PDB file of C-alpha atoms in Angstrom:
ATOM      1  CA  UNK W 353     -13.495 -15.187   4.063  1.00 64.00           C
ATOM      2  CA  UNK W 354     -13.962 -11.430   4.109  1.00 75.00           C
ATOM      3  CA  UNK W 355     -10.939  -9.346   3.362  1.00 91.00           C
ATOM      4  CA  UNK W 356     -10.083  -6.033   4.958  1.00 95.00           C
ATOM      5  CA  UNK W 357     -13.114  -3.788   5.210  1.00 96.00           C
ATOM      6  CA  UNK W 358     -13.234  -0.046   5.780  1.00 97.00           C
ATOM      7  CA  UNK W 359     -15.989   2.430   6.524  1.00 97.00           C
ATOM      8  CA  UNK W 360     -17.223   4.798   5.401  1.00 97.00           C
ATOM      9  CA  UNK W 361     -16.402   4.653   1.692  1.00 96.00           C
ATOM     10  CA  UNK W 362     -16.496   8.402   1.229  1.00 96.00           C
ATOM     11  CA  UNK W 363     -17.017  11.390   3.448  1.00 96.00           C
ATOM     12  CA  UNK W 364     -16.824  15.128   3.236  1.00 98.00           C
ATOM     13  CA  UNK W 365     -15.756  17.292   6.157  1.00 98.00           C
ATOM     14  CA  UNK W 366     -15.106  20.964   6.762  1.00 98.00           C
ATOM     15  CA  UNK W 367     -11.786  22.425   7.865  1.00 98.00           C
ATOM     16  CA  UNK W 368     -11.371  22.270  11.624  1.00 98.00           C
ATOM     17  CA  UNK W 369     -13.703  19.317  12.091  1.00 98.00           C
ATOM     18  CA  UNK W 370     -12.769  15.896  13.377  1.00 98.00           C
ATOM     19  CA  UNK W 371     -13.193  12.569  11.597  1.00 98.00           C
ATOM     20  CA  UNK W 372     -13.086   8.880  12.541  1.00 98.00           C
ATOM     21  CA  UNK W 373     -12.377   6.148  10.035  1.00 98.00           C
ATOM     22  CA  UNK W 374     -12.865   2.467  10.758  1.00 98.00           C
ATOM     23  CA  UNK W 375     -11.144  -0.728   9.683  1.00 98.00           C
ATOM     24  CA  UNK W 376     -11.827  -4.423  10.208  1.00 97.00           C
ATOM     25  CA  UNK W 377      -8.838  -6.648   9.460  1.00 96.00           C
ATOM     26  CA  UNK W 378      -8.803  -9.838   7.490  1.00 94.00           C
ATOM     27  CA  UNK W 379      -9.763 -12.860   9.559  1.00 93.00           C
ATOM     28  CA  UNK W 380      -6.786 -14.152  11.525  1.00 90.00           C
ATOM     29  CA  UNK W 381      -4.795 -10.933  11.230  1.00 92.00           C
ATOM     30  CA  UNK W 382      -3.681  -9.160  14.383  1.00 92.00           C
ATOM     31  CA  UNK W 383      -1.819  -6.133  13.070  1.00 93.00           C
ATOM     32  CA  UNK W 384      -3.358  -3.083  11.462  1.00 95.00           C
ATOM     33  CA  UNK W 385      -1.486  -0.339   9.628  1.00 95.00           C
ATOM     34  CA  UNK W 386      -2.875   2.912   8.271  1.00 97.00           C
ATOM     35  CA  UNK W 387      -1.641   4.729   5.192  1.00 97.00           C
ATOM     36  CA  UNK W 388      -2.523   8.059   3.580  1.00 98.00           C
ATOM     37  CA  UNK W 389      -2.537   8.254  -0.215  1.00 96.00           C
ATOM     38  CA  UNK W 390      -2.697  11.737  -1.647  1.00 95.00           C
ATOM     39  CA  UNK W 391      -3.847  12.160  -5.228  1.00 91.00           C
ATOM     40  CA  UNK W 392      -1.195  10.984  -7.653  1.00 89.00           C
ATOM     41  CA  UNK W 393       1.098   9.676  -4.925  1.00 93.00           C
ATOM     42  CA  UNK W 394       1.987   6.371  -3.365  1.00 94.00           C
ATOM     43  CA  UNK W 395       0.645   5.513   0.094  1.00 96.00           C
ATOM     44  CA  UNK W 396       2.490   6.949   3.096  1.00 97.00           C
ATOM     45  CA  UNK W 397       2.634   5.161   6.419  1.00 96.00           C
ATOM     46  CA  UNK W 398       0.769   6.812   9.295  1.00 98.00           C
ATOM     47  CA  UNK W 399       0.985   4.271  12.127  1.00 96.00           C
ATOM     48  CA  UNK W 400       0.630   0.628  13.038  1.00 95.00           C
ATOM     49  CA  UNK W 401      -1.269  -1.096  15.837  1.00 95.00           C
ATOM     50  CA  UNK W 402      -0.572  -4.448  17.425  1.00 93.00           C
ATOM     51  CA  UNK W 403      -1.974  -5.789  20.686  1.00 91.00           C
ATOM     52  CA  UNK W 404      -3.987  -2.584  21.073  1.00 93.00           C
ATOM     53  CA  UNK W 405      -0.876  -0.431  21.140  1.00 94.00           C
ATOM     54  CA  UNK W 406       0.681   1.917  18.620  1.00 94.00           C
ATOM     55  CA  UNK W 407       3.910   0.150  17.698  1.00 92.00           C
ATOM     56  CA  UNK W 408       5.286   2.322  14.933  1.00 92.00           C
ATOM     57  CA  UNK W 409       4.515   5.775  13.633  1.00 95.00           C
ATOM     58  CA  UNK W 410       5.345   7.633  10.457  1.00 94.00           C
ATOM     59  CA  UNK W 411       5.956  11.336  10.014  1.00 95.00           C
ATOM     60  CA  UNK W 412       2.461  12.553  10.795  1.00 97.00           C
ATOM     61  CA  UNK W 413       1.412  15.150  13.387  1.00 97.00           C
ATOM     62  CA  UNK W 414      -0.337  14.344  16.639  1.00 96.00           C
ATOM     63  CA  UNK W 415      -3.633  15.365  15.054  1.00 98.00           C
ATOM     64  CA  UNK W 416      -3.591  11.830  13.700  1.00 98.00           C
ATOM     65  CA  UNK W 417      -4.380   9.270  16.366  1.00 97.00           C
ATOM     66  CA  UNK W 418      -5.717   5.769  16.452  1.00 97.00           C
ATOM     67  CA  UNK W 419      -6.987   2.884  18.425  1.00 97.00           C
ATOM     68  CA  UNK W 420      -7.125  -0.871  18.173  1.00 97.00           C
ATOM     69  CA  UNK W 421      -9.835  -2.891  19.852  1.00 97.00           C
ATOM     70  CA  UNK W 422      -9.610  -6.386  21.373  1.00 96.00           C
ATOM     71  CA  UNK W 423     -11.159  -7.871  18.210  1.00 94.00           C
ATOM     72  CA  UNK W 424      -8.234  -6.304  16.258  1.00 95.00           C
ATOM     73  CA  UNK W 425     -10.406  -3.743  14.465  1.00 97.00           C
ATOM     74  CA  UNK W 426      -9.033  -0.239  14.386  1.00 98.00           C
ATOM     75  CA  UNK W 427      -9.966   3.411  14.131  1.00 98.00           C
ATOM     76  CA  UNK W 428      -8.088   6.360  12.713  1.00 98.00           C
ATOM     77  CA  UNK W 429      -8.962   9.776  14.112  1.00 98.00           C
ATOM     78  CA  UNK W 430      -7.948  13.072  12.618  1.00 98.00           C
ATOM     79  CA  UNK W 431      -8.547  16.305  14.531  1.00 97.00           C
ATOM     80  CA  UNK W 432      -8.564  19.894  13.313  1.00 98.00           C
ATOM     81  CA  UNK W 433      -8.839  18.856   9.685  1.00 98.00           C
ATOM     82  CA  UNK W 434      -6.838  20.752   7.076  1.00 98.00           C
ATOM     83  CA  UNK W 435      -7.433  20.941   3.353  1.00 97.00           C
ATOM     84  CA  UNK W 436      -4.227  18.951   2.933  1.00 97.00           C
ATOM     85  CA  UNK W 437      -5.733  16.016   4.789  1.00 98.00           C
ATOM     86  CA  UNK W 438      -7.898  15.272   1.758  1.00 98.00           C
ATOM     87  CA  UNK W 439      -6.749  11.852   0.588  1.00 97.00           C
ATOM     88  CA  UNK W 440      -7.551   8.170   0.319  1.00 96.00           C
ATOM     89  CA  UNK W 441      -6.951   6.513   3.684  1.00 97.00           C
ATOM     90  CA  UNK W 442      -5.965   2.883   3.424  1.00 97.00           C
ATOM     91  CA  UNK W 443      -6.004   0.283   6.128  1.00 96.00           C
ATOM     92  CA  UNK W 444      -3.810  -2.803   5.834  1.00 95.00           C
ATOM     93  CA  UNK W 445      -3.812  -5.888   7.987  1.00 94.00           C
ATOM     94  CA  UNK W 446      -1.253  -8.618   8.464  1.00 91.00           C
ATOM     95  CA  UNK W 447      -0.499 -11.643  10.586  1.00 86.00           C
ATOM     96  CA  UNK W 448       2.819 -11.594  12.286  1.00 73.00           C
ATOM     97  CA  UNK W 449       5.536 -10.593   9.860  1.00 67.00           C
ATOM     98  CA  UNK W 450       3.756 -11.616   6.712  1.00 75.00           C
ATOM     99  CA  UNK W 451       2.550  -9.462   3.840  1.00 84.00           C
ATOM    100  CA  UNK W 452       0.012  -6.690   4.302  1.00 90.00           C
ATOM    101  CA  UNK W 453      -3.424  -6.848   2.720  1.00 91.00           C
ATOM    102  CA  UNK W 454      -5.195  -3.599   1.975  1.00 94.00           C
ATOM    103  CA  UNK W 455      -8.791  -2.552   2.236  1.00 95.00           C
ATOM    104  CA  UNK W 456     -10.639  -0.503  -0.378  1.00 94.00           C
ATOM    105  CA  UNK W 457      -9.933   2.754   1.428  1.00 96.00           C
ATOM    106  CA  UNK W 458     -11.929   5.727   2.658  1.00 97.00           C
ATOM    107  CA  UNK W 459     -11.931   8.806   0.452  1.00 96.00           C
ATOM    108  CA  UNK W 460     -11.842  11.899   2.689  1.00 98.00           C
ATOM    109  CA  UNK W 461     -12.538  15.305   1.204  1.00 98.00           C
ATOM    110  CA  UNK W 462     -11.950  18.391   3.358  1.00 98.00           C
ATOM    111  CA  UNK W 463     -13.598  21.605   2.177  1.00 97.00           C
TER     112      UNK W 463
ATOM    113  CA  UNK G 549      16.803   6.608   4.204  1.00 76.00           C
ATOM    114  CA  UNK G 550      14.555   4.033   2.672  1.00 86.00           C
ATOM    115  CA  UNK G 551      13.124   4.927  -0.705  1.00 93.00           C
ATOM    116  CA  UNK G 552      11.574   3.410  -3.794  1.00 96.00           C
ATOM    117  CA  UNK G 553      11.893   4.892  -7.257  1.00 97.00           C
ATOM    118  CA  UNK G 554       9.584   4.067 -10.105  1.00 98.00           C
ATOM    119  CA  UNK G 555      11.130   5.968 -12.999  1.00 97.00           C
ATOM    120  CA  UNK G 556       8.164   5.725 -15.343  1.00 96.00           C
ATOM    121  CA  UNK G 557       5.137   7.805 -14.407  1.00 96.00           C
ATOM    122  CA  UNK G 558       3.016   6.551 -17.303  1.00 97.00           C
ATOM    123  CA  UNK G 559       3.451   3.700 -19.773  1.00 97.00           C
ATOM    124  CA  UNK G 560       1.252   2.831 -22.728  1.00 97.00           C
ATOM    125  CA  UNK G 561       1.406  -0.616 -24.314  1.00 97.00           C
ATOM    126  CA  UNK G 562      -0.606  -2.395 -26.939  1.00 97.00           C
ATOM    127  CA  UNK G 563      -2.774  -5.303 -25.926  1.00 97.00           C
ATOM    128  CA  UNK G 564      -0.804  -8.510 -26.349  1.00 97.00           C
ATOM    129  CA  UNK G 565       2.562  -6.784 -26.059  1.00 98.00           C
ATOM    130  CA  UNK G 566       5.031  -7.496 -23.290  1.00 97.00           C
ATOM    131  CA  UNK G 567       5.409  -5.249 -20.281  1.00 97.00           C
ATOM    132  CA  UNK G 568       8.189  -4.305 -17.902  1.00 98.00           C
ATOM    133  CA  UNK G 569       7.718  -1.842 -15.064  1.00 98.00           C
ATOM    134  CA  UNK G 570      10.852  -0.646 -13.342  1.00 98.00           C
ATOM    135  CA  UNK G 571      11.474  -0.367  -9.627  1.00 98.00           C
ATOM    136  CA  UNK G 572      14.653   0.615  -7.793  1.00 97.00           C
ATOM    137  CA  UNK G 573      14.946   0.702  -4.032  1.00 95.00           C
ATOM    138  CA  UNK G 574      17.244   1.964  -1.341  1.00 92.00           C
ATOM    139  CA  UNK G 575      16.986   0.086   1.934  1.00 87.00           C
ATOM    140  CA  UNK G 576      19.431  -0.481   4.745  1.00 78.00           C
ATOM    141  CA  UNK G 577      18.294  -3.932   5.811  1.00 75.00           C
ATOM    142  CA  UNK G 578      17.541  -7.056   3.818  1.00 80.00           C
ATOM    143  CA  UNK G 579      14.523  -5.952   1.797  1.00 88.00           C
ATOM    144  CA  UNK G 580      11.161  -7.546   1.431  1.00 91.00           C
ATOM    145  CA  UNK G 581       9.786  -6.396  -1.918  1.00 94.00           C
ATOM    146  CA  UNK G 582       6.240  -6.134  -3.173  1.00 95.00           C
ATOM    147  CA  UNK G 583       4.223  -5.132  -6.183  1.00 97.00           C
ATOM    148  CA  UNK G 584       0.663  -3.909  -5.708  1.00 97.00           C
ATOM    149  CA  UNK G 585      -1.939  -2.922  -8.313  1.00 97.00           C
ATOM    150  CA  UNK G 586      -4.622  -0.297  -7.818  1.00 95.00           C
ATOM    151  CA  UNK G 587      -7.612   0.178 -10.086  1.00 92.00           C
ATOM    152  CA  UNK G 588      -9.254   3.628 -10.125  1.00 85.00           C
ATOM    153  CA  UNK G 589     -10.943   4.398  -6.818  1.00 78.00           C
ATOM    154  CA  UNK G 590      -9.913   1.070  -5.338  1.00 83.00           C
ATOM    155  CA  UNK G 591      -7.549  -0.196  -2.692  1.00 88.00           C
ATOM    156  CA  UNK G 592      -4.307  -2.040  -3.337  1.00 93.00           C
ATOM    157  CA  UNK G 593      -4.162  -5.651  -4.440  1.00 94.00           C
ATOM    158  CA  UNK G 594      -0.996  -7.645  -3.831  1.00 94.00           C
ATOM    159  CA  UNK G 595       0.425  -9.001  -7.100  1.00 96.00           C
ATOM    160  CA  UNK G 596       3.531 -10.693  -5.772  1.00 95.00           C
ATOM    161  CA  UNK G 597       6.183 -10.580  -3.092  1.00 93.00           C
ATOM    162  CA  UNK G 598       9.832 -11.421  -2.554  1.00 92.00           C
ATOM    163  CA  UNK G 599      11.095 -12.359   0.872  1.00 88.00           C
ATOM    164  CA  UNK G 600      14.055 -14.635   0.115  1.00 84.00           C
ATOM    165  CA  UNK G 601      15.122 -17.541  -2.048  1.00 85.00           C
ATOM    166  CA  UNK G 602      14.547 -17.735  -5.783  1.00 87.00           C
ATOM    167  CA  UNK G 603      15.021 -14.258  -7.208  1.00 90.00           C
ATOM    168  CA  UNK G 604      12.358 -14.772  -9.880  1.00 96.00           C
ATOM    169  CA  UNK G 605       8.930 -14.727  -8.272  1.00 96.00           C
ATOM    170  CA  UNK G 606       5.587 -15.513  -9.813  1.00 97.00           C
ATOM    171  CA  UNK G 607       2.433 -13.650  -8.923  1.00 96.00           C
ATOM    172  CA  UNK G 608      -1.203 -13.494  -9.785  1.00 96.00           C
ATOM    173  CA  UNK G 609      -2.646 -12.533 -13.174  1.00 94.00           C
ATOM    174  CA  UNK G 610       0.424 -13.809 -15.018  1.00 96.00           C
ATOM    175  CA  UNK G 611       2.862 -11.290 -13.534  1.00 97.00           C
ATOM    176  CA  UNK G 612       6.405 -12.054 -12.459  1.00 98.00           C
ATOM    177  CA  UNK G 613       9.232 -10.018 -10.983  1.00 98.00           C
ATOM    178  CA  UNK G 614      12.963 -10.476 -10.671  1.00 96.00           C
ATOM    179  CA  UNK G 615      15.013  -9.339  -7.687  1.00 94.00           C
ATOM    180  CA  UNK G 616      18.491  -8.140  -8.615  1.00 94.00           C
ATOM    181  CA  UNK G 617      20.432  -7.258  -5.496  1.00 91.00           C
ATOM    182  CA  UNK G 618      23.428  -5.866  -7.405  1.00 91.00           C
ATOM    183  CA  UNK G 619      21.171  -3.377  -9.174  1.00 94.00           C
ATOM    184  CA  UNK G 620      18.793  -2.769  -6.234  1.00 94.00           C
ATOM    185  CA  UNK G 621      15.952  -3.488  -8.613  1.00 96.00           C
ATOM    186  CA  UNK G 622      12.725  -5.449  -8.584  1.00 97.00           C
ATOM    187  CA  UNK G 623      11.179  -5.058 -12.028  1.00 98.00           C
ATOM    188  CA  UNK G 624       7.712  -6.341 -12.821  1.00 98.00           C
ATOM    189  CA  UNK G 625       7.068  -8.176 -16.083  1.00 98.00           C
ATOM    190  CA  UNK G 626       4.215  -9.708 -18.018  1.00 98.00           C
ATOM    191  CA  UNK G 627       4.655 -11.452 -21.384  1.00 97.00           C
ATOM    192  CA  UNK G 628       1.284 -10.448 -22.853  1.00 97.00           C
ATOM    193  CA  UNK G 629      -0.773  -7.566 -21.529  1.00 98.00           C
ATOM    194  CA  UNK G 630      -4.568  -7.653 -21.428  1.00 97.00           C
ATOM    195  CA  UNK G 631      -6.814  -4.589 -21.519  1.00 96.00           C
ATOM    196  CA  UNK G 632      -7.895  -5.368 -17.959  1.00 95.00           C
ATOM    197  CA  UNK G 633      -4.310  -4.800 -16.766  1.00 97.00           C
ATOM    198  CA  UNK G 634      -4.753  -1.041 -17.161  1.00 97.00           C
ATOM    199  CA  UNK G 635      -4.259   0.341 -13.644  1.00 97.00           C
ATOM    200  CA  UNK G 636      -1.742   1.977 -11.326  1.00 97.00           C
ATOM    201  CA  UNK G 637       1.150  -0.195 -10.182  1.00 98.00           C
ATOM    202  CA  UNK G 638       3.081   0.392  -6.990  1.00 98.00           C
ATOM    203  CA  UNK G 639       6.385  -1.089  -5.898  1.00 97.00           C
ATOM    204  CA  UNK G 640       6.991  -1.223  -2.154  1.00 95.00           C
ATOM    205  CA  UNK G 641       9.805  -2.241   0.167  1.00 93.00           C
ATOM    206  CA  UNK G 642       9.718  -3.403   3.769  1.00 89.00           C
ATOM    207  CA  UNK G 643      11.601  -5.736   6.034  1.00 82.00           C
ATOM    208  CA  UNK G 644      11.076  -8.544   8.482  1.00 74.00           C
ATOM    209  CA  UNK G 645       9.108  -7.695  11.578  1.00 69.00           C
ATOM    210  CA  UNK G 646       6.125  -5.890  10.111  1.00 71.00           C
ATOM    211  CA  UNK G 647       8.084  -2.793   9.295  1.00 80.00           C
ATOM    212  CA  UNK G 648       6.063  -0.127   7.482  1.00 89.00           C
ATOM    213  CA  UNK G 649       6.013  -0.358   3.731  1.00 92.00           C
ATOM    214  CA  UNK G 650       7.695   2.388   1.732  1.00 94.00           C
ATOM    215  CA  UNK G 651       6.011   2.898  -1.607  1.00 96.00           C
ATOM    216  CA  UNK G 652       7.093   4.364  -4.895  1.00 97.00           C
ATOM    217  CA  UNK G 653       4.942   6.991  -6.560  1.00 96.00           C
ATOM    218  CA  UNK G 654       3.464   4.471  -8.935  1.00 97.00           C
ATOM    219  CA  UNK G 655       3.386   3.813 -12.660  1.00 98.00           C
ATOM    220  CA  UNK G 656       0.143   4.246 -14.543  1.00 97.00           C
ATOM    221  CA  UNK G 657      -0.339   1.610 -17.225  1.00 98.00           C
ATOM    222  CA  UNK G 658      -2.587   2.299 -20.196  1.00 97.00           C
ATOM    223  CA  UNK G 659      -3.434  -0.483 -22.655  1.00 97.00           C
ATOM    224  CA  UNK G 660      -4.462   0.309 -26.212  1.00 96.00           C
ATOM    225  CA  UNK G 661      -6.041  -1.962 -28.794  1.00 91.00           C
TER     226      UNK G 661
END
């Protein structure tokens, strides 16, 4: 049984560009949450998707948007990239109200 | 506001010695508590969780944690540390209903021979 998978593993973008990160949840999980982990910090909640809708959102600007597909996979989009967006982006999936399982993350570097 | 405090930024222990990592939380509702471990460049692996019931919970890799409501703490322990335990450890708090997790800033564990 595959766990949570994320792609790409790493990517480098330039300020002002746009980026899309992808996440496939663990089999049987219907909820996907995204977190940003800056260097030396704990993960911070960006938003959560359930039934293809954004259910909860953390304190992140509208430049951060997402989508969930009918197969429960999800995308995170960031527009107008800033240097401060450089971080490890983690996707977590869960079933109902149970614990969240994390993927390996996507390391985004903005130059 | 919800918050998690991990007072120790970095801890060094000798292999075979016991370990305790501290975690204090502030949360308005009944908390669900978690410990995750992160190896360099990796995602987070769930070590253990507390939802309700017995306040001493067992996890993977020989870890355990004790929930103390009166102290708002959820400290992680291991009786004998192995070199492979060197990693970053994160305490997190949430609640029922798939609420977002709030993480501490982490404690980096180094293990020396």
